[in-house]
Amino acid sequence: GDSVTQMEGPVTLSEEAFLTINCTYTATGYPSLFWYVQYPGEGLQLLLKATKADDKGSNKGFEATYRKETTSFHLEKGSVQVSDSAVYFCALLTFRSARQLTFGSGTQLTVLP
Amino acid sequence: DVKVTQSSRYLVKRTGEKVFLECVQDMDHENMFWYRQDPGLGLRLIYFSYDVKMKEKGDIPEGYSVSREKKERFSLILESASTNQTSMYLCASRRDRGGTGELFFGEGSRLTVL
């Protein structure tokens, strides 16, 4: 079945550090890929997405590139801020499961001033 | 802006009690979902609904039921709460039946079963 594997957390960084959160997937067919973010005390919200191979999603300084050859969608940001502290979820959507997202386990990020 | 409102942010119930979690969305979305969120497990889909009076089981439906009598409201019901149902419950909605649209989430309901 479809699955998403994220790097284990928690991740703690200093402000202005470079961030990478790894995400790999297993899916039948050609999935669309997403990153959702959950700020403290809030629900999840869409951060970025990519719908086909080599697409790059970007938002709020975050980027992720859909790599079909490595089945990956790693999240990156060049300079994190304290306000980026949140839980980040990688997710996929395939034709087979076209009506529901499959989520990874989430990665807690804490950014220290 | 789309708003998904969950009626209770925090609930404490006793084993065996019947529990209702309510979710309302204000953007006329067709699809609605209930997930539970547990540390290290991410989000797991309990039930979803594509339209009024329609429901389908997700990955972990055991011990839960749902009701969708009106398009804007999707209720999750725990017929007889158990301690292993202590969790954060998240409701979400999506506009289109095609399945590619963005999910909009509520803030969550944290349920503790004693």
Short mmCIF file of C-alpha atoms in Angstrom, two decimals:
data_model
loop_
_atom_site.label_atom_id
_atom_site.label_comp_id
_atom_site.label_asym_id
_atom_site.label_seq_id
_atom_site.Cartn_x
_atom_site.Cartn_y
_atom_site.Cartn_z
CA GLY A 1 0.00 0.00 0.00
CA ASP A 2 0.89 3.65 -0.12
CA SER A 3 3.13 4.94 2.63
CA VAL A 4 5.18 7.95 3.65
CA THR A 5 8.33 7.87 5.76
CA GLN A 6 9.62 11.00 7.45
CA MET A 7 12.81 11.55 9.35
CA GLU A 8 12.54 11.02 13.07
CA GLY A 9 12.22 14.08 15.23
CA PRO A 10 12.41 16.18 17.16
CA VAL A 11 14.67 18.55 15.28
CA THR A 12 16.15 21.52 17.13
CA LEU A 13 17.93 24.31 15.26
CA SER A 14 19.22 27.77 15.96
CA GLU A 15 17.66 30.71 14.19
CA GLU A 16 19.02 31.24 10.66
CA ALA A 17 20.18 27.63 10.37
CA PHE A 18 19.50 25.54 7.26
CA LEU A 19 16.64 23.07 7.53
CA THR A 20 16.11 19.75 5.81
CA ILE A 21 13.34 17.35 6.73
CA ASN A 22 13.53 14.13 4.76
CA CYS A 23 10.47 12.47 3.25
CA THR A 24 10.36 9.36 1.10
CA TYR A 25 7.34 7.55 -0.20
CA THR A 26 6.07 4.28 -1.59
CA ALA A 27 3.14 4.49 -3.96
CA THR A 28 1.48 2.81 -6.90
CA GLY A 29 1.30 5.13 -9.85
CA TYR A 30 2.22 8.78 -9.82
CA PRO A 31 1.35 10.52 -6.58
CA SER A 32 0.87 14.16 -5.79
CA LEU A 33 2.99 15.18 -2.81
CA PHE A 34 2.30 17.65 -0.03
CA TRP A 35 3.80 19.25 3.04
CA TYR A 36 1.39 20.30 5.79
CA VAL A 37 2.39 22.30 8.86
CA GLN A 38 0.78 22.35 12.30
CA TYR A 39 1.63 25.33 14.49
CA PRO A 40 1.15 24.96 18.26
CA GLY A 41 -2.51 24.77 19.21
CA GLU A 42 -3.73 24.86 15.62
CA GLY A 43 -4.95 22.46 12.96
CA LEU A 44 -2.89 21.47 9.95
CA GLN A 45 -2.53 23.80 7.00
CA LEU A 46 -1.12 23.22 3.55
CA LEU A 47 2.44 24.52 3.20
CA LEU A 48 3.28 23.46 -0.36
CA LYS A 49 2.62 20.77 -2.93
CA ALA A 50 3.91 19.24 -6.16
CA THR A 51 1.83 17.22 -8.57
CA LYS A 52 4.38 15.70 -10.96
CA ALA A 53 7.99 14.67 -11.15
CA ASP A 54 10.59 17.48 -11.02
CA ASP A 55 7.99 20.00 -9.86
CA LYS A 56 9.15 22.28 -7.06
CA GLY A 57 6.66 23.47 -4.50
CA SER A 58 7.49 26.61 -2.54
CA ASN A 59 5.90 28.83 0.09
CA LYS A 60 7.07 31.05 2.97
CA GLY A 61 10.71 30.36 2.10
CA PHE A 62 10.23 26.58 2.19
CA GLU A 63 10.88 24.44 -0.87
CA ALA A 64 10.50 20.79 -1.83
CA THR A 65 11.25 19.09 -5.12
CA TYR A 66 9.40 15.99 -6.33
CA ARG A 67 12.16 13.45 -7.11
CA LYS A 68 10.68 10.43 -8.83
CA GLU A 69 14.03 8.64 -9.18
CA THR A 70 14.61 8.66 -5.43
CA THR A 71 10.90 8.69 -4.44
CA SER A 72 11.57 11.68 -2.22
CA PHE A 73 10.09 15.08 -1.38
CA HIS A 74 12.47 16.62 1.14
CA LEU A 75 11.50 19.91 2.75
CA GLU A 76 14.17 22.64 2.90
CA LYS A 77 14.52 26.18 4.12
CA GLY A 78 17.66 28.24 3.91
CA SER A 79 17.24 30.24 7.11
CA VAL A 80 14.71 29.20 9.74
CA GLN A 81 13.00 31.54 12.16
CA VAL A 82 11.61 30.98 15.64
CA SER A 83 8.14 31.29 14.10
CA ASP A 84 8.81 28.17 12.00
CA SER A 85 8.62 26.02 15.12
CA ALA A 86 5.86 23.53 14.34
CA VAL A 87 5.15 19.95 13.36
CA TYR A 88 5.64 19.20 9.67
CA PHE A 89 3.79 16.38 7.87
CA CYS A 90 4.61 14.93 4.49
CA ALA A 91 1.65 13.41 2.62
CA LEU A 92 0.78 11.81 -0.68
CA LEU A 93 -2.27 11.38 -2.87
CA THR A 94 -2.47 8.75 -5.59
CA PHE A 95 -5.01 7.82 -8.20
CA ARG A 96 -5.71 4.65 -6.27
CA SER A 97 -6.39 6.58 -3.07
CA ALA A 98 -7.46 9.71 -4.90
CA ARG A 99 -9.91 10.72 -2.25
CA GLN A 100 -7.72 10.55 0.80
CA LEU A 101 -4.26 11.62 1.84
CA THR A 102 -1.68 9.29 3.34
CA PHE A 103 0.34 11.12 5.99
CA GLY A 104 3.77 10.57 7.43
CA SER A 105 4.30 10.48 11.17
CA GLY A 106 5.26 14.14 11.45
CA THR A 107 8.50 15.88 12.43
CA GLN A 108 8.61 18.30 15.33
CA LEU A 109 10.82 21.33 14.62
CA THR A 110 11.94 23.72 17.35
CA VAL A 111 13.90 26.81 16.41
CA LEU A 112 15.82 28.54 19.21
CA PRO A 113 16.60 32.27 19.18
CA ASP B 1 -11.34 32.10 4.36
CA VAL B 2 -12.54 28.60 4.93
CA LYS B 3 -13.35 27.89 8.51
CA VAL B 4 -13.63 24.43 10.02
CA THR B 5 -14.90 24.58 13.57
CA GLN B 6 -14.72 21.75 16.06
CA SER B 7 -17.13 22.19 18.92
CA SER B 8 -14.86 21.17 21.79
CA ARG B 9 -11.14 21.77 22.14
CA TYR B 10 -10.77 19.62 25.25
CA LEU B 11 -12.97 16.84 26.61
CA VAL B 12 -12.59 14.46 29.52
CA LYS B 13 -14.87 11.42 29.54
CA ARG B 14 -15.14 8.18 31.46
CA THR B 15 -14.83 4.68 30.05
CA GLY B 16 -18.12 3.52 28.59
CA GLU B 17 -19.56 6.97 27.99
CA LYS B 18 -20.97 7.95 24.61
CA VAL B 19 -19.01 10.81 23.09
CA PHE B 20 -19.99 13.19 20.31
CA LEU B 21 -17.43 15.29 18.47
CA GLU B 22 -18.95 17.91 16.20
CA CYS B 23 -17.43 19.58 13.18
CA VAL B 24 -18.88 22.37 11.04
CA GLN B 25 -17.47 23.91 7.88
CA ASP B 26 -18.71 27.15 6.34
CA MET B 27 -17.63 26.86 2.71
CA ASP B 28 -20.12 24.40 1.25
CA HIS B 29 -17.46 21.71 0.88
CA GLU B 30 -18.61 18.31 -0.29
CA ASN B 31 -15.99 16.17 1.41
CA MET B 32 -15.39 15.89 5.13
CA PHE B 33 -12.96 13.75 7.12
CA TRP B 34 -12.18 12.65 10.66
CA TYR B 35 -8.60 11.82 11.61
CA ARG B 36 -6.94 10.95 14.87
CA GLN B 37 -3.45 12.18 15.60
CA ASP B 38 -1.12 10.29 17.90
CA PRO B 39 2.58 10.91 18.57
CA GLY B 40 4.78 8.90 16.23
CA LEU B 41 1.81 7.69 14.19
CA GLY B 42 0.90 10.84 12.31
CA LEU B 43 -2.68 11.20 11.14
CA ARG B 44 -4.85 8.17 10.63
CA LEU B 45 -8.15 8.36 8.80
CA ILE B 46 -11.17 7.18 10.77
CA TYR B 47 -14.13 7.97 8.50
CA PHE B 48 -14.90 10.25 5.62
CA SER B 49 -17.93 11.49 3.73
CA TYR B 50 -18.29 12.68 0.16
CA ASP B 51 -21.78 14.04 0.52
CA VAL B 52 -24.76 14.32 2.82
CA LYS B 53 -25.80 10.99 4.30
CA MET B 54 -22.81 9.28 2.73
CA LYS B 55 -19.97 7.80 4.75
CA GLU B 56 -17.05 5.51 4.16
CA LYS B 57 -14.65 3.78 6.49
CA GLY B 58 -11.09 4.92 6.67
CA ASP B 59 -8.13 3.00 8.01
CA ILE B 60 -9.20 2.72 11.66
CA PRO B 61 -13.02 2.82 11.93
CA GLU B 62 -13.39 0.30 14.77
CA GLY B 63 -15.07 1.80 17.80
CA TYR B 64 -16.31 4.85 15.90
CA SER B 65 -19.31 5.88 13.84
CA VAL B 66 -20.21 9.08 12.02
CA SER B 67 -23.23 11.10 11.00
CA ARG B 68 -23.67 13.60 8.21
CA GLU B 69 -27.25 14.83 8.14
CA LYS B 70 -26.37 18.23 6.74
CA LYS B 71 -23.67 19.19 4.27
CA GLU B 72 -21.87 21.50 6.66
CA ARG B 73 -21.80 19.20 9.68
CA PHE B 74 -19.93 15.95 10.25
CA SER B 75 -20.11 14.27 13.63
CA LEU B 76 -17.85 11.60 15.07
CA ILE B 77 -19.41 9.29 17.64
CA LEU B 78 -17.70 7.04 20.13
CA GLU B 79 -20.48 4.66 21.21
CA SER B 80 -18.62 3.46 24.30
CA ALA B 81 -15.41 5.32 24.94
CA SER B 82 -12.31 3.38 25.91
CA THR B 83 -8.95 4.54 27.24
CA ASN B 84 -7.24 3.66 23.95
CA GLN B 85 -9.37 6.30 22.27
CA THR B 86 -7.58 9.03 24.20
CA SER B 87 -6.19 11.12 21.36
CA MET B 88 -6.33 14.33 19.36
CA TYR B 89 -9.15 14.26 16.81
CA LEU B 90 -8.95 16.42 13.71
CA CYS B 91 -11.77 17.24 11.33
CA ALA B 92 -11.06 18.36 7.77
CA SER B 93 -13.04 19.39 4.71
CA ARG B 94 -12.34 19.56 1.00
CA ARG B 95 -14.29 21.24 -1.74
CA ASP B 96 -14.24 18.76 -4.58
CA ARG B 97 -15.16 15.17 -5.04
CA GLY B 98 -12.30 14.72 -7.49
CA GLY B 99 -9.95 14.39 -4.61
CA THR B 100 -7.15 16.73 -5.56
CA GLY B 101 -8.14 19.79 -3.61
CA GLU B 102 -6.54 21.11 -0.46
CA LEU B 103 -7.72 19.82 2.90
CA PHE B 104 -8.76 22.45 5.45
CA PHE B 105 -8.44 21.39 9.08
CA GLY B 106 -10.08 22.38 12.32
CA GLU B 107 -8.03 23.11 15.42
CA GLY B 108 -8.59 19.69 16.89
CA SER B 109 -10.41 18.16 19.84
CA ARG B 110 -8.24 16.60 22.52
CA LEU B 111 -10.14 13.76 24.15
CA THR B 112 -9.05 12.09 27.37
CA VAL B 113 -10.86 8.92 28.41
CA LEU B 114 -10.38 7.96 32.06
#
